[in-house]
Amino acid sequence: MYLGELKLWWCSECNLPLISPHCDLCGGEGIRVQISPPGDVRIALSEDVRLLKETIRENFGDEKLISKKVILLNGVSYEDRMDEVVIDGEVVGNFRFNHSFEFLPRISGATWMNASKGIVEVDEGALEPILRGANVMARGVLSARGVRRNQEVIVKCSDRVIATGRALKNEDELESGVFVKTRHKGIFDKKRPQKDPSLKDVIRANLTRLEELEREAVEFIERVSRKHPLPVTVSYSGGKDSLVSLMLVDQALDDYSILFVNTGLEFPETVEHVHRVSELFDRPLLSASSELFWKALEKLGPPSVNRRWCCKLCKLAPLSKLIRENFSSSLTFIGQRKYESRVRYLSGRVWKNFWMGNQISASPVQNWNALEIWLYIFWKNLPYNPLYELGYERIGCWMCPASDLADFELLKRTHPELHDKWFSWLREYARRTGKPERWVTEGLWRYEGGEKKRSSGCADRILEGRIRKASKEIIIEALRPLGEVSESSSHLILRSEKSRALIFTESGRVLVHGENSSDFIELINFALRRFEECLGCSLCAPHCRRDAIKFTPELRITSDCSHCGKCLEVCPLVFYSSEESL
C-alpha cells in the first residue's frame, strides 16, 4: 500500500543508506533503492540480525551475507511479518514468518552468499528455459543434495546462480515433474562493495537532512502551539516515535507535561522505561492506569483488528480523564506516522479524536519514515525502549490484536508468563463458545466480527419489539440521551426528534412509530445496556456539554441532559455490541 514517498537512496561511493539523494560524507548523489511500498524502512537491531543470521545459516549454511554493520528491513504486505532485507544497496531477499522464520533469497543475495546447502544444480540445457521464466524440471536436475520438500533453494548452472525458489520434492524424487517452483530468475553480475561503514558514518552522511527534519518539526510545534493556546502535553507510549516527538517538543517549548497511560497490558520494560525517560527530560509525568481489560473481556469478547474496544476502554478513556482532571483540555503531541497505516495516512498532521472531546492531537513526525526516526534517535543518543533490541518492531500492548503471529512467537520466548496468560484465556473462551483450536493457534481471533452495522430500519410505521427488562426508574434515566421521557400510569413515552416509543415496563414490550423504527428499538436496548453494564471508563463524560453525566461511582444521567445522544455514540459497550449480545 502506497502511504507516501519511498525515501531510500544508496551512496555507492560510501556504501551506505541515505534519506535524501545527497550524501554529506562524500558530496555525491545516491541511487534510489527499489523497495516495495509502504517503504517504512528500519535499521535491523541486534535480535533482528541474530535471527536473520541463524535462519540463513540453518537453510543455506552461509555466514557471509549478514556480515555488515548496517542492514535495513522494509516491511511489506504478507499474511504475517515479512521484510525485504537491504544490504549494500540491494534487496537481497525477503525474511518472513511462515509458522517459523524463513529467508527467501533474491538473485543478488544468492549470488553474494557463500551457500553450502539448499543448492540445486541443473544441466546446461535447463539454463535458457529457466532464465525465460520456466520452473526447474526434475529431469534437468544434476544434484540436489540434502534438499527437502518446501525448502527455499538456490538454483545454479555451472556453479553460477540463475534462480531461487521453493523445492516441491525431496532430493530422491527426480523422476519427473516440477522440482523447483522458481520465484526469481536472472544473472547478477554486480560485485559486492567492500566498504563496511559504521552507524556513525550513516548519521554523518545524512546530517543535513536530519537537521532539516528537526527544524521543520520544531517550527511545526511552535506554530500549532500558537494556533491552539492550550496546555501542552506529550503522549509518551514508550515507543520510538513518541520518543522522537518528546525530544522535538522539548526543543521547541519550555512548558509541557508528559502523559502516560498504563493500560494494564504494557510490558514491564515499557513502564520502567517511561519513568526513566521522564526523569531524564525532567518534566512532570502525569500517569493513569486501567484495570478494565479483563473485566470487559467477559462482556465484549476478545478484541480484534475490526473491534479494537481495548484501545478505547484501556487507553483513550483514562487518557481523557487524565487530561480532564489536570487541564480540562489539552494540545497533545503524539508520535503518529502516516507510514504506519492507511488510517494514519489519511488523518493529517493535526486532528481531533472522535472518542476524546477534550484533546487536540498533533504529530510532528507524521511524514517521517522509520529510518528517519531511528537515525534521529542514534544522532541524539536517545535512550530507546530495550524491547526493540529483543526483536519487537513496535511497542504497545503485549496481546494487541494487530500483532503478527511472529510477535506472539517472540512474546512466548521473551515473556512466557504473559503469553500463557493470554492464550490460556483464549483457549477457555474458544471452549465455551465452540470455536476450533485453529481459532487460537492460527490467530483467527484477531479478525473476529466488526463494528456493528445498523439495519436499514422501517420507515415511518408502527413497529412492535422487545427491550431488556428493567425498573421504571432505570429506564427513565438510561433513555434520557435518546429523548424526553414522560410517565403515564401504564407505560413510559420516549420522544425523540424523529420517533416516538411507548414502553411497557412490566412486560418489556415496546411500540415505536417514526423513521427507522427497528433502529430505534435497537438504540433503546443499547442505551439500557450501557446504563446497566457500564464499565466506568468515563469516556462519555467529556462529550456532554451540559455536564449531565456523573460517576458516583455508578453512572448517573441527570435531568440536565439535552438528549443529543453523543454519549451513546462514544460508549464502547454500545459501539462494539451486537444485537445478539443484548
PDB file of C-alpha atoms in Angstrom, residues 23 29 47 50 68 131 134 168 171 233 239 249 278 304 312 357 413 419 444 447 530:
ATOM      1  CA  CYS A  23      25.465  12.237   0.686  1.00  0.00           C
ATOM      2  CA  GLU A  29      24.438  11.711  -5.197  1.00  0.00           C
ATOM      3  CA  GLU A  47      17.956  -9.551  17.685  1.00  0.00           C
ATOM      4  CA  ARG A  50      20.850 -12.652  15.124  1.00  0.00           C
ATOM      5  CA  LYS A  68      27.726  -5.937   7.533  1.00  0.00           C
ATOM      6  CA  LEU A 131      16.054 -17.640 -17.412  1.00  0.00           C
ATOM      7  CA  ALA A 134      10.353 -21.761 -16.564  1.00  0.00           C
ATOM      8  CA  LEU A 168       8.422 -29.178  -4.431  1.00  0.00           C
ATOM      9  CA  GLU A 171      16.280 -34.885  -3.232  1.00  0.00           C
ATOM     10  CA  THR A 233       1.249  17.607  26.715  1.00  0.00           C
ATOM     11  CA  GLY A 239       7.898   3.660  21.663  1.00  0.00           C
ATOM     12  CA  VAL A 249       8.704  19.240  21.799  1.00  0.00           C
ATOM     13  CA  SER A 278      10.547  11.369  32.209  1.00  0.00           C
ATOM     14  CA  SER A 304      -9.883  -7.852  17.179  1.00  0.00           C
ATOM     15  CA  LYS A 312     -10.963   2.951  23.749  1.00  0.00           C
ATOM     16  CA  GLY A 357     -13.708  15.640  23.105  1.00  0.00           C
ATOM     17  CA  ARG A 413      10.223 -16.530  24.067  1.00  0.00           C
ATOM     18  CA  HIS A 419       1.940 -15.429  26.558  1.00  0.00           C
ATOM     19  CA  LEU A 444      -8.198 -16.155  13.825  1.00  0.00           C
ATOM     20  CA  TYR A 447     -10.210 -10.955  12.814  1.00  0.00           C
ATOM     21  CA  ARG A 530     -24.871   0.942  28.524  1.00  0.00           C
TER      22      ARG A 530
END
